[in-house]
Amino acid sequence: MAEIREFRCVIGGCSLSGDGLIYTCPQHGELGTLDILYDYEALGASLDRDALAADRQANSWRYKALLPIAPDSPVPPLDVGWTPLYAAPRIAHALGVERAWIKDEGANPTGSLKDRASTLVLARALELGISTVSTASTGNAAAALAGLGAAVPQIDIVIFVPHNAPEAKVAQLLVYGATVLLVEGSYDDAFDLCMAYCAEEGWYSRNTGVNPFTTEGKKTVALEIAEQLRWGVPDVVAVSVGDGSIISGLHKGFFDLHRLGWIETVPRLIGVQAAGSAVLARAWHDGLEAQAIRRAPVTTVADSIASELPRDRAKALRAVRASEGAFVTVSDAEIVAAIPQLAQLSGVFAEPAAAATFAGAWQAVAAGLVDREESLCLLITGNGLKDVARARQAVSGGIRVAPSVEAARTALNRASAHG
């Protein structure tokens, strides 16, 4: 395993030990999220990046030596990670950049990148001997925890979701057998209730932006991108942002690889926010620190990136600033339109929050944040089947015809004539 050197507070630089349950810095409270740091010199001396090529383990545990889990610790049995990285020349041509790739996280067991965090948190719970793990979520993190937890019978899963979460996502939780509480309020209300209940009951909280092990799980997507590109990296990686935990995990993964000397540079990170949920983008644009961000009402079709007060805001702002990246915002109309655009150019079907990445890539290129000679990776965080209703808004209902060849020919000719 990667032996933990310290837990370091993002806000104050406070150093903490990692005994037992640990979430945020006691001195800096909820804003004081923690980095898990290692002895990178010792890791670099003991590990060989090229030896990974011989590892036939096609999941995120191929990187166990770079994760804070003991080598002999049990892990959830479902295969998470090692998702496809597709070369996307038509996307590159459409955007007007040199090269493009799509990292398709919808191929994970429950259809989103959030599986990466859940598998690590569950492994940590098994190490600690904790029998109940809980999270608050608008859907994807909850599905990830419920689905992976269903394969770990010694752990019970309790989920807090806002009452208006998409029905398809709530159905996933119930199918997996999780206990589901529909909170009459926003995601942030569900988050606060989950944290309070976990504290009272001694449950392990998987909550994003609080549990530092979630960042370590999500960083594996960066490790994969680098390995799949033979230890090169794109000039830019774009990803949608809500709570800020995915872009934070991306940065941590590239940061670790750079410290190990396995990659030459850290890609610039472009964070894409929905215009109706854009407190991080506004803070970045105005030069504000995380401490100055205040809770704000949100409205967006992209429920997975709707957050009134991003919990990983300090790490997210750092990720963009340290990588010399940027934030962009996109409208709901642009997000919905991007779903079929992305699918028709690449064959990858994205839920609204994931399609926002593609919509944001257009904005970034148009604003000169990505040069025409550069390469770009789009991190597509969730499968479109999670929210089919939104996808239907962007496409027609098909062509109705009588059951005859002539009727079909006439209809197709008419459709072709109308372009």
CSV table of N, CA and C in Angstrom, one decimal, residues 23 26 37 54 61 64 80 82 96 149 156 176 196 214 276 285 305 401:
chain,number,residue,atom,x,y,z
A,23,TYR,N,-12.4,12.9,9.0
A,23,TYR,CA,-13.1,13.6,7.9
A,23,TYR,C,-12.4,14.9,7.6
A,26,PRO,N,-10.2,19.5,12.4
A,26,PRO,CA,-10.9,20.0,13.6
A,26,PRO,C,-10.8,21.5,13.8
A,37,LEU,N,-1.5,12.4,2.0
A,37,LEU,CA,-0.2,12.5,1.3
A,37,LEU,C,0.7,11.4,1.7
A,54,ALA,N,2.0,-5.2,-17.2
A,54,ALA,CA,1.8,-6.7,-17.1
A,54,ALA,C,0.7,-7.1,-16.2
A,61,TRP,N,-8.2,-1.4,-8.8
A,61,TRP,CA,-7.2,-2.0,-7.8
A,61,TRP,C,-5.9,-2.4,-8.4
A,64,LYS,N,-3.5,-0.4,-6.4
A,64,LYS,CA,-3.6,-0.5,-4.9
A,64,LYS,C,-2.3,0.0,-4.2
A,80,VAL,N,-14.5,-2.1,-10.8
A,80,VAL,CA,-14.7,-0.6,-11.0
A,80,VAL,C,-13.4,-0.1,-11.7
A,82,TRP,N,-10.8,1.1,-15.0
A,82,TRP,CA,-10.2,0.7,-16.3
A,82,TRP,C,-11.3,0.8,-17.4
A,96,GLY,N,-12.2,21.7,-33.2
A,96,GLY,CA,-11.1,22.5,-33.8
A,96,GLY,C,-9.9,22.4,-33.0
A,149,GLY,N,-22.2,-1.7,-2.5
A,149,GLY,CA,-22.4,-2.3,-1.2
A,149,GLY,C,-23.3,-3.5,-1.2
A,156,ASP,N,-24.2,-2.6,5.7
A,156,ASP,CA,-25.5,-2.1,5.4
A,156,ASP,C,-25.3,-0.7,4.8
A,176,TYR,N,-31.1,-2.2,-5.5
A,176,TYR,CA,-29.9,-2.8,-4.8
A,176,TYR,C,-30.2,-3.1,-3.4
A,196,ALA,N,-25.1,14.5,10.2
A,196,ALA,CA,-25.5,14.5,11.6
A,196,ALA,C,-25.8,13.1,12.1
A,214,THR,N,-12.6,9.5,-0.6
A,214,THR,CA,-13.3,9.6,-1.8
A,214,THR,C,-12.4,10.2,-2.9
A,276,GLY,N,-26.9,27.6,-13.8
A,276,GLY,CA,-27.8,27.8,-12.7
A,276,GLY,C,-27.2,27.2,-11.4
A,285,HIS,N,-13.7,33.3,-11.2
A,285,HIS,CA,-13.7,34.5,-12.1
A,285,HIS,C,-13.4,35.7,-11.2
A,305,ILE,N,-24.8,17.8,-10.9
A,305,ILE,CA,-23.8,18.9,-10.6
A,305,ILE,C,-24.5,20.1,-10.0
A,401,VAL,N,-44.7,5.1,-39.5
A,401,VAL,CA,-45.0,4.7,-40.8
A,401,VAL,C,-45.9,3.5,-40.8
